[in-house]
């Protein structure tokens, strides 16, 4: 199988699996037990917090609370706001993941004013529109760091400076699920205005079912889950020690990731793609993107049909379109960018990992070309 859908999930590395095994077999004890310091069951969480603090240059390991992943972390941010106040303005972008979009809609239903800040034709948040939307009563701004479909990198540093200039008391949250482990993130330099940051381990070769929320020192959130006191009383529940051991290993390995080499591989792929299929339209190519992501459309094609045909050939890729109740729904991200429906439904996403090779990408192009000929016939 050729797997090119790494923005959906990545393969855990051998070191990650190795790090997890002892906590599934030998040291399977409860990390919250009074004997944890003697059994070593408390070590994975400590190592994970230290590794994430180093990877993101956070102030200290205590800045991190661990969850089941970014979806939970994103929901936590919005539910905490709902429990802490009754109203206010909330800003998100028009290209947010559903785990931000839907909690924001819930806030709107209970009385908050939710504003969706538009993006330009490349998928970059319009800072002029954001400035116009910011007001003194703005409570929260949540803008993803990198788009899961196009790979577009949002100007996190500029957004943060704008927020501090116009409404310094507002909370700035970023869903950094796609960014962590793929691009440099420095919470004490360029990203110093970010108050809350969500991440998932399985997006950077860690295990599924674990992630977390960075909370800048001095900020307090309402507890997510009560009933055990774990995560300093913020998120109760038995600690997932095997997953945290894997997260610690993945975060440590991420230091060795070479984004320049990944970017060169992606660019080579896109050149080969357009040599073979010159009609392919590569979205957001002229703005900063994740080094591993290429999102393109083939005019007249249906992305859902193409990925099905590719899957039968043992090639897995992603698409932003979806089919339900017999209708094809185009990518929300592409619609927000002003891409026509006929073009948007033909979108395909190729997302690479550290294991991807040019041979795999070449074979993908061969099979894609064959699938397009079949769909046209």
Short mmCIF file of C-alpha atoms in Angstrom, two decimals:
data_model
loop_
_atom_site.label_atom_id
_atom_site.label_comp_id
_atom_site.label_asym_id
_atom_site.label_seq_id
_atom_site.Cartn_x
_atom_site.Cartn_y
_atom_site.Cartn_z
CA UNK A 1 0.00 0.00 0.00
CA UNK A 2 1.08 3.57 -0.74
CA UNK A 3 -0.13 5.84 2.02
CA UNK A 4 -0.31 9.55 1.16
CA UNK A 5 -2.92 10.78 3.65
CA UNK A 6 -0.66 11.78 6.51
CA UNK A 7 -2.66 14.87 7.46
CA UNK A 8 -5.34 12.39 8.52
CA UNK A 9 -2.94 10.32 10.60
CA UNK A 10 0.66 9.15 10.56
CA UNK A 11 2.36 5.84 11.22
CA UNK A 12 3.94 5.65 14.69
CA UNK A 13 7.69 5.31 14.42
CA UNK A 14 9.52 2.24 15.68
CA UNK A 15 10.86 4.26 18.62
CA UNK A 16 7.35 5.38 19.53
CA UNK A 17 6.08 1.79 19.58
CA UNK A 18 9.13 0.71 21.57
CA UNK A 19 8.55 3.48 24.12
CA UNK A 20 4.92 2.44 24.62
CA UNK A 21 5.39 -1.31 25.02
CA UNK A 22 6.75 -1.37 28.60
CA UNK A 23 3.68 0.51 29.80
CA UNK A 24 1.41 -2.04 28.16
CA UNK A 25 3.23 -5.10 29.46
CA UNK A 26 5.43 -4.54 32.53
CA UNK A 27 4.71 -1.09 33.99
CA UNK A 28 0.94 -1.14 33.45
CA UNK A 29 0.20 0.44 36.82
CA UNK A 30 -2.09 3.39 37.50
CA UNK A 31 -0.17 6.65 37.31
CA UNK A 32 -2.51 8.20 39.88
CA UNK A 33 -1.88 5.55 42.53
CA UNK A 34 0.06 6.54 45.62
CA UNK A 35 2.75 4.06 44.57
CA UNK A 36 3.28 5.60 41.12
CA UNK A 37 6.59 7.17 42.09
CA UNK A 38 7.86 3.73 43.10
CA UNK A 39 6.54 1.81 40.06
CA UNK A 40 7.56 4.46 37.53
CA UNK A 41 4.02 4.83 36.19
CA UNK A 42 4.27 8.60 36.64
CA UNK A 43 7.26 8.97 34.32
CA UNK A 44 5.52 9.02 30.88
CA UNK A 45 3.50 12.12 31.71
CA UNK A 46 6.54 13.95 33.05
CA UNK A 47 8.54 13.02 29.96
CA UNK A 48 5.73 14.02 27.61
CA UNK A 49 5.36 17.43 29.24
CA UNK A 50 9.10 18.04 29.12
CA UNK A 51 9.34 16.91 25.48
CA UNK A 52 6.45 19.14 24.38
CA UNK A 53 7.88 22.11 26.29
CA UNK A 54 11.17 21.63 24.45
CA UNK A 55 9.57 21.08 21.04
CA UNK A 56 7.40 24.21 21.27
CA UNK A 57 9.77 26.27 23.44
CA UNK A 58 7.10 26.69 26.12
CA UNK A 59 7.85 28.39 29.41
CA UNK A 60 7.70 25.18 31.43
CA UNK A 61 6.35 21.62 31.28
CA UNK A 62 3.50 22.58 33.60
CA UNK A 63 1.98 24.57 30.72
CA UNK A 64 0.63 21.35 29.21
CA UNK A 65 -2.57 19.51 30.07
CA UNK A 66 -3.03 16.21 28.25
CA UNK A 67 -6.26 15.15 26.57
CA UNK A 68 -7.42 12.56 24.06
CA UNK A 69 -6.37 14.89 21.25
CA UNK A 70 -6.94 18.24 19.59
CA UNK A 71 -10.68 17.75 19.10
CA UNK A 72 -11.14 17.46 22.85
CA UNK A 73 -8.72 20.32 23.48
CA UNK A 74 -10.57 22.58 21.06
CA UNK A 75 -13.90 21.75 22.65
CA UNK A 76 -12.42 22.40 26.09
CA UNK A 77 -11.46 25.95 25.12
CA UNK A 78 -14.98 26.79 23.97
CA UNK A 79 -16.80 25.02 26.79
CA UNK A 80 -14.60 26.76 29.34
CA UNK A 81 -15.55 30.12 27.88
CA UNK A 82 -19.24 29.21 27.99
CA UNK A 83 -19.00 28.31 31.68
CA UNK A 84 -16.96 31.37 32.57
CA UNK A 85 -19.15 34.07 31.06
CA UNK A 86 -22.58 34.59 29.51
CA UNK A 87 -21.83 36.55 26.36
CA UNK A 88 -19.20 38.30 24.29
CA UNK A 89 -17.76 38.21 20.80
CA UNK A 90 -15.88 35.19 19.45
CA UNK A 91 -13.86 35.20 16.24
CA UNK A 92 -13.00 32.15 14.14
CA UNK A 93 -12.02 31.85 10.49
CA UNK A 94 -14.19 30.47 7.71
CA UNK A 95 -11.77 27.56 7.20
CA UNK A 96 -11.65 26.10 10.71
CA UNK A 97 -11.86 22.40 11.44
CA UNK A 98 -15.26 21.13 12.59
CA UNK A 99 -13.90 20.74 16.14
CA UNK A 100 -13.70 24.55 16.28
CA UNK A 101 -16.55 25.38 13.93
CA UNK A 102 -19.18 23.35 15.78
CA UNK A 103 -18.30 24.43 19.35
CA UNK A 104 -18.37 28.03 18.10
CA UNK A 105 -21.85 27.44 16.69
CA UNK A 106 -22.90 26.13 20.09
CA UNK A 107 -21.68 29.36 21.69
CA UNK A 108 -23.78 31.29 19.18
CA UNK A 109 -26.83 29.29 20.19
CA UNK A 110 -26.44 30.28 23.85
CA UNK A 111 -25.97 33.99 23.26
CA UNK A 112 -22.41 34.69 22.16
CA UNK A 113 -21.79 36.67 19.00
CA UNK A 114 -19.69 34.51 16.70
CA UNK A 115 -17.99 36.17 13.74
CA UNK A 116 -16.39 34.18 10.94
CA UNK A 117 -13.40 36.07 9.56
CA UNK A 118 -13.03 35.51 5.80
CA UNK A 119 -9.95 34.29 3.98
CA UNK A 120 -8.54 35.50 0.69
CA UNK A 121 -8.38 33.50 -2.55
CA UNK A 122 -5.34 31.65 -1.26
CA UNK A 123 -6.96 30.66 2.04
CA UNK A 124 -5.09 33.15 4.23
CA UNK A 125 -7.07 34.94 6.93
CA UNK A 126 -7.73 38.55 5.96
CA UNK A 127 -6.14 40.69 8.65
CA UNK A 128 -8.11 43.75 7.57
CA UNK A 129 -11.37 41.90 8.17
CA UNK A 130 -10.07 40.64 11.50
CA UNK A 131 -9.16 44.14 12.61
CA UNK A 132 -12.66 45.32 11.72
CA UNK A 133 -14.19 42.44 13.70
CA UNK A 134 -12.16 42.92 16.87
CA UNK A 135 -13.94 44.85 19.63
CA UNK A 136 -13.40 45.54 23.31
CA UNK A 137 -15.85 42.78 24.27
CA UNK A 138 -14.07 40.16 22.15
CA UNK A 139 -13.49 37.21 24.47
CA UNK A 140 -11.82 34.66 22.23
CA UNK A 141 -10.12 34.43 18.86
CA UNK A 142 -9.53 30.91 17.53
CA UNK A 143 -7.57 30.61 14.28
CA UNK A 144 -5.97 27.39 13.06
CA UNK A 145 -2.22 27.51 12.53
CA UNK A 146 -2.23 25.37 9.39
CA UNK A 147 -5.14 24.21 7.27
CA UNK A 148 -5.67 20.46 7.16
CA UNK A 149 -6.68 20.49 3.47
CA UNK A 150 -4.56 23.11 1.71
CA UNK A 151 -1.72 23.18 4.22
CA UNK A 152 -1.87 26.99 4.23
CA UNK A 153 -0.02 28.54 7.15
CA UNK A 154 -1.88 31.35 8.86
CA UNK A 155 0.12 34.40 10.02
CA UNK A 156 -0.05 33.45 13.69
CA UNK A 157 2.51 36.03 14.82
CA UNK A 158 0.76 38.87 12.98
CA UNK A 159 -2.63 37.81 14.27
CA UNK A 160 -1.29 37.76 17.80
CA UNK A 161 0.17 41.24 17.52
CA UNK A 162 -3.09 42.55 16.10
CA UNK A 163 -5.07 41.06 18.97
CA UNK A 164 -2.77 42.55 21.60
CA UNK A 165 -3.00 45.94 19.89
CA UNK A 166 -6.79 46.08 19.59
CA UNK A 167 -8.14 43.96 22.46
CA UNK A 168 -5.26 42.81 24.68
CA UNK A 169 -7.52 41.04 27.19
CA UNK A 170 -8.93 38.59 24.63
CA UNK A 171 -7.75 34.98 24.59
CA UNK A 172 -5.92 33.83 21.46
CA UNK A 173 -6.28 30.10 20.74
CA UNK A 174 -4.80 28.25 17.81
CA UNK A 175 -5.61 24.75 16.65
CA UNK A 176 -2.05 23.74 15.78
CA UNK A 177 -2.90 20.12 15.03
CA UNK A 178 -1.33 20.16 11.57
CA UNK A 179 1.56 22.47 12.48
CA UNK A 180 3.17 20.78 15.48
CA UNK A 181 6.02 18.53 14.40
CA UNK A 182 5.99 19.86 10.82
CA UNK A 183 7.07 23.49 11.17
CA UNK A 184 9.01 25.35 13.88
CA UNK A 185 6.75 26.59 16.69
CA UNK A 186 8.22 28.97 19.27
CA UNK A 187 5.82 29.99 22.01
CA UNK A 188 8.28 32.46 23.50
CA UNK A 189 9.22 34.20 20.28
CA UNK A 190 7.09 34.42 17.10
CA UNK A 191 4.10 32.79 18.81
CA UNK A 192 4.44 34.63 22.10
CA UNK A 193 0.90 36.06 21.88
CA UNK A 194 -0.74 32.62 21.67
CA UNK A 195 -2.50 31.84 24.95
CA UNK A 196 -3.87 28.38 24.13
CA UNK A 197 -2.64 25.78 21.62
CA UNK A 198 -4.17 22.40 20.73
CA UNK A 199 -2.27 19.42 19.31
CA UNK A 200 -2.58 15.68 18.59
CA UNK A 201 0.27 13.17 18.76
CA UNK A 202 -0.90 11.05 15.84
CA UNK A 203 -0.29 13.91 13.40
CA UNK A 204 3.48 13.71 13.97
CA UNK A 205 4.11 9.95 14.18
CA UNK A 206 2.83 9.49 17.72
CA UNK A 207 -0.04 7.29 18.89
CA UNK A 208 -3.73 8.00 18.43
CA UNK A 209 -5.88 8.97 21.38
CA UNK A 210 -3.52 11.44 23.03
CA UNK A 211 -2.81 15.12 22.59
CA UNK A 212 -3.09 18.18 24.70
CA UNK A 213 -3.60 21.83 25.33
CA UNK A 214 -0.88 24.36 26.00
CA UNK A 215 -2.09 26.95 28.51
CA UNK A 216 0.11 30.01 28.91
CA UNK A 217 1.06 30.66 32.56
CA UNK A 218 -1.37 33.03 34.23
CA UNK A 219 -4.45 31.83 32.35
CA UNK A 220 -7.05 29.61 33.94
CA UNK A 221 -9.60 27.40 32.23
CA UNK A 222 -12.66 25.77 33.70
CA UNK A 223 -12.05 22.04 34.30
CA UNK A 224 -12.89 19.81 31.34
CA UNK A 225 -13.73 16.64 33.30
CA UNK A 226 -14.29 16.30 37.05
CA UNK A 227 -13.98 13.24 39.22
CA UNK A 228 -10.39 12.23 39.86
CA UNK A 229 -8.11 15.23 40.03
CA UNK A 230 -5.74 14.24 37.24
CA UNK A 231 -4.08 16.96 35.15
CA UNK A 232 -4.06 19.28 38.16
CA UNK A 233 -7.80 18.88 38.51
CA UNK A 234 -8.50 20.08 34.98
CA UNK A 235 -9.10 16.77 33.19
CA UNK A 236 -9.93 13.83 35.40
CA UNK A 237 -9.59 10.25 34.26
CA UNK A 238 -7.00 7.49 34.45
CA UNK A 239 -3.78 8.66 32.84
CA UNK A 240 -3.04 7.04 29.47
CA UNK A 241 0.56 6.16 30.29
CA UNK A 242 1.36 4.11 27.14
CA UNK A 243 0.12 6.89 24.86
CA UNK A 244 2.02 9.56 26.81
CA UNK A 245 5.19 7.49 26.53
CA UNK A 246 4.62 7.42 22.78
CA UNK A 247 3.91 11.14 22.66
CA UNK A 248 7.15 11.88 24.51
CA UNK A 249 9.09 9.82 21.98
CA UNK A 250 7.34 11.39 18.97
CA UNK A 251 7.96 14.92 20.28
CA UNK A 252 11.63 14.12 20.82
CA UNK A 253 11.98 12.67 17.32
CA UNK A 254 10.26 15.70 15.81
CA UNK A 255 13.37 17.74 16.57
CA UNK A 256 15.13 15.86 13.77
CA UNK A 257 12.43 16.55 11.18
CA UNK A 258 13.77 18.30 8.08
CA UNK A 259 11.05 20.55 6.62
CA UNK A 260 13.30 21.70 3.78
CA UNK A 261 13.78 18.15 2.49
CA UNK A 262 10.05 17.49 2.79
CA UNK A 263 9.27 20.71 0.91
CA UNK A 264 11.68 19.73 -1.87
CA UNK A 265 9.94 16.35 -2.22
CA UNK A 266 6.53 18.01 -2.38
CA UNK A 267 7.70 20.52 -4.99
CA UNK A 268 9.20 17.75 -7.12
CA UNK A 269 5.91 15.88 -6.91
CA UNK A 270 3.92 18.93 -8.00
CA UNK A 271 6.22 19.49 -10.98
CA UNK A 272 5.84 15.86 -12.06
CA UNK A 273 2.07 16.07 -11.56
CA UNK A 274 1.72 19.06 -13.84
CA UNK A 275 3.99 17.51 -16.44
CA UNK A 276 1.65 14.52 -16.63
CA UNK A 277 -1.65 16.31 -15.91
CA UNK A 278 -1.17 19.95 -16.96
CA UNK A 279 -4.83 20.72 -16.22
CA UNK A 280 -4.27 20.12 -12.49
CA UNK A 281 -4.81 23.28 -10.43
CA UNK A 282 -2.66 23.35 -7.30
CA UNK A 283 -4.34 25.40 -4.61
CA UNK A 284 -2.54 27.98 -2.45
CA UNK A 285 0.76 27.32 -4.19
CA UNK A 286 1.89 30.96 -3.95
CA UNK A 287 1.58 31.33 -0.16
CA UNK A 288 3.38 29.62 2.74
CA UNK A 289 2.16 26.03 3.19
CA UNK A 290 3.01 23.01 5.27
CA UNK A 291 6.02 21.35 3.67
CA UNK A 292 4.20 18.02 3.36
CA UNK A 293 0.89 19.11 1.82
CA UNK A 294 -0.29 19.43 -1.79
CA UNK A 295 -3.97 20.08 -2.50
CA UNK A 296 -5.04 20.15 -6.13
CA UNK A 297 -8.12 19.87 -8.32
CA UNK A 298 -8.68 18.19 -11.64
CA UNK A 299 -11.38 20.02 -13.63
CA UNK A 300 -14.33 17.83 -14.52
CA UNK A 301 -13.33 15.12 -12.03
CA UNK A 302 -15.01 14.03 -8.79
CA UNK A 303 -12.52 13.70 -5.96
CA UNK A 304 -14.58 11.07 -4.15
CA UNK A 305 -14.60 8.82 -7.20
CA UNK A 306 -10.90 9.29 -7.79
CA UNK A 307 -9.90 8.37 -4.23
CA UNK A 308 -12.09 5.27 -4.48
CA UNK A 309 -10.39 4.20 -7.69
CA UNK A 310 -6.96 4.91 -6.22
CA UNK A 311 -7.78 2.94 -3.08
CA UNK A 312 -8.56 -0.14 -5.17
CA UNK A 313 -5.04 0.22 -6.56
CA UNK A 314 -3.60 0.36 -3.05
CA UNK A 315 -3.08 4.13 -2.89
CA UNK A 316 -4.60 6.18 -0.08
CA UNK A 317 -5.06 9.96 -0.43
CA UNK A 318 -7.52 12.49 0.98
CA UNK A 319 -10.15 14.85 -0.34
CA UNK A 320 -12.02 17.81 1.09
CA UNK A 321 -15.25 16.95 -0.69
CA UNK A 322 -17.87 14.65 0.78
CA UNK A 323 -20.79 12.66 -0.53
CA UNK A 324 -23.99 12.33 1.50
CA UNK A 325 -27.60 11.59 0.63
CA UNK A 326 -26.61 11.19 -3.01
CA UNK A 327 -25.16 14.72 -3.32
CA UNK A 328 -21.55 15.80 -3.65
CA UNK A 329 -20.59 18.52 -1.19
CA UNK A 330 -17.46 20.45 -2.06
CA UNK A 331 -14.73 21.39 0.39
CA UNK A 332 -15.73 24.17 2.79
CA UNK A 333 -12.17 25.44 2.66
CA UNK A 334 -12.18 25.76 -1.12
CA UNK A 335 -15.61 27.38 -1.09
CA UNK A 336 -14.34 29.94 1.41
CA UNK A 337 -11.50 30.69 -1.01
CA UNK A 338 -13.99 31.35 -3.81
CA UNK A 339 -13.19 28.20 -5.78
CA UNK A 340 -16.06 27.20 -8.06
CA UNK A 341 -18.06 24.12 -7.09
CA UNK A 342 -17.11 22.18 -10.23
CA UNK A 343 -13.45 22.68 -9.38
CA UNK A 344 -13.81 22.16 -5.64
CA UNK A 345 -15.46 18.73 -5.94
CA UNK A 346 -12.40 17.51 -7.83
CA UNK A 347 -10.00 18.29 -4.98
CA UNK A 348 -7.41 15.74 -3.90
CA UNK A 349 -4.97 16.09 -1.01
CA UNK A 350 -1.59 14.43 -0.97
CA UNK A 351 0.07 14.71 2.43
CA UNK A 352 3.53 13.25 2.96
CA UNK A 353 5.35 11.81 5.94
CA UNK A 354 8.96 11.18 6.79
CA UNK A 355 8.51 7.77 5.14
CA UNK A 356 7.20 9.04 1.78
CA UNK A 357 9.38 8.51 -1.31
CA UNK A 358 9.55 9.88 -4.83
CA UNK A 359 8.91 6.34 -6.12
CA UNK A 360 5.57 6.27 -4.29
CA UNK A 361 4.62 9.67 -5.65
CA UNK A 362 5.55 8.67 -9.18
CA UNK A 363 3.38 5.56 -8.92
CA UNK A 364 0.55 7.70 -7.54
CA UNK A 365 0.70 9.93 -10.63
CA UNK A 366 0.61 6.89 -12.91
CA UNK A 367 -2.45 5.49 -11.15
CA UNK A 368 -4.13 8.91 -10.96
CA UNK A 369 -3.69 9.41 -14.69
CA UNK A 370 -5.28 6.04 -15.31
CA UNK A 371 -8.18 6.84 -12.96
CA UNK A 372 -8.88 10.15 -14.69
CA UNK A 373 -9.00 8.45 -18.09
CA UNK A 374 -11.47 5.91 -16.72
CA UNK A 375 -13.66 8.58 -15.16
CA UNK A 376 -13.75 10.58 -18.38
CA UNK A 377 -14.66 7.58 -20.53
#
